[in-house]
């Protein structure tokens, strides 16, 4: 897999933020690194989009508007801001500048995150291991017990075959 997380937000008002592709370019931080507002890797996306630990645009991750752009590393987003407690991914990040109020929050909006990869198995330990247990690309284990539905699904007809 290419370490891509896809966010679909049906009620985001900006067309640039309906589909966002987050591509990790450094290792996912260990659970023990989450000591501030963000309590784990999932919480970065759902409620606390922070720079720490290791979450800086074009240093630790890149953002794209299409999956093809993410895979080919072209047309990456150029602006991102962070560090506003209780504001999730992607805060006011945008393709070419700040775009307000398009973030995810566990208690608001209609959004779905999909993690690229194949189902978890003995030969492929990465992925969901039964709600709410996950294993990351660098084999870190974490759990998410939040106030939302977290659905990781695969549907060949979703988003023109991307889901």
Steps between C-alpha positions, in 0.01 A plus 500: 500500500597862449414611855202708392202595717195627313244734655159550341289782647151516353400820677821701457408815310829544313527270197873465569421333832244238401787262412841529667790252482753501786825325407738419783868552407657428841420225748182531701598614850496240774201514735734611780578821304141625535523695825322829414151579372508227233461176693581264212545490122125478434434795733721718276236456231182499704552774758848645549697583183841576657860537380623265769586229496650503148210647304625779272396549135773404249723374781295214649206483260366649179142586400341455158164545333512171306637151560697512172669822614594334830646193330689709242603768753368791290274797580553477875333749729715795605330635811423347838445625852456313827496518877145611575372255765169332413540571125570190291651428158580701292426814701531784241749323268443558130644428156640854465408684818276512804144366466296542817264260679543176303639287783382170641372472855380185670174667606415690179496466120450196284837356406672168437870412519633206303844354559670360191606138519379147501308333783707403803612138517785291642712581194385866488471637856420859393143627522192465715497218748141528611337822613666700658846337462749602229856420404690770310749466214788494747330226704382728783175392667235749611135516591237766445204536735333822385153645466455423132461222251837410349442293189781342302335339203575404142240551229604475134222740397588775750682810365539358149669181615727651767306371800 
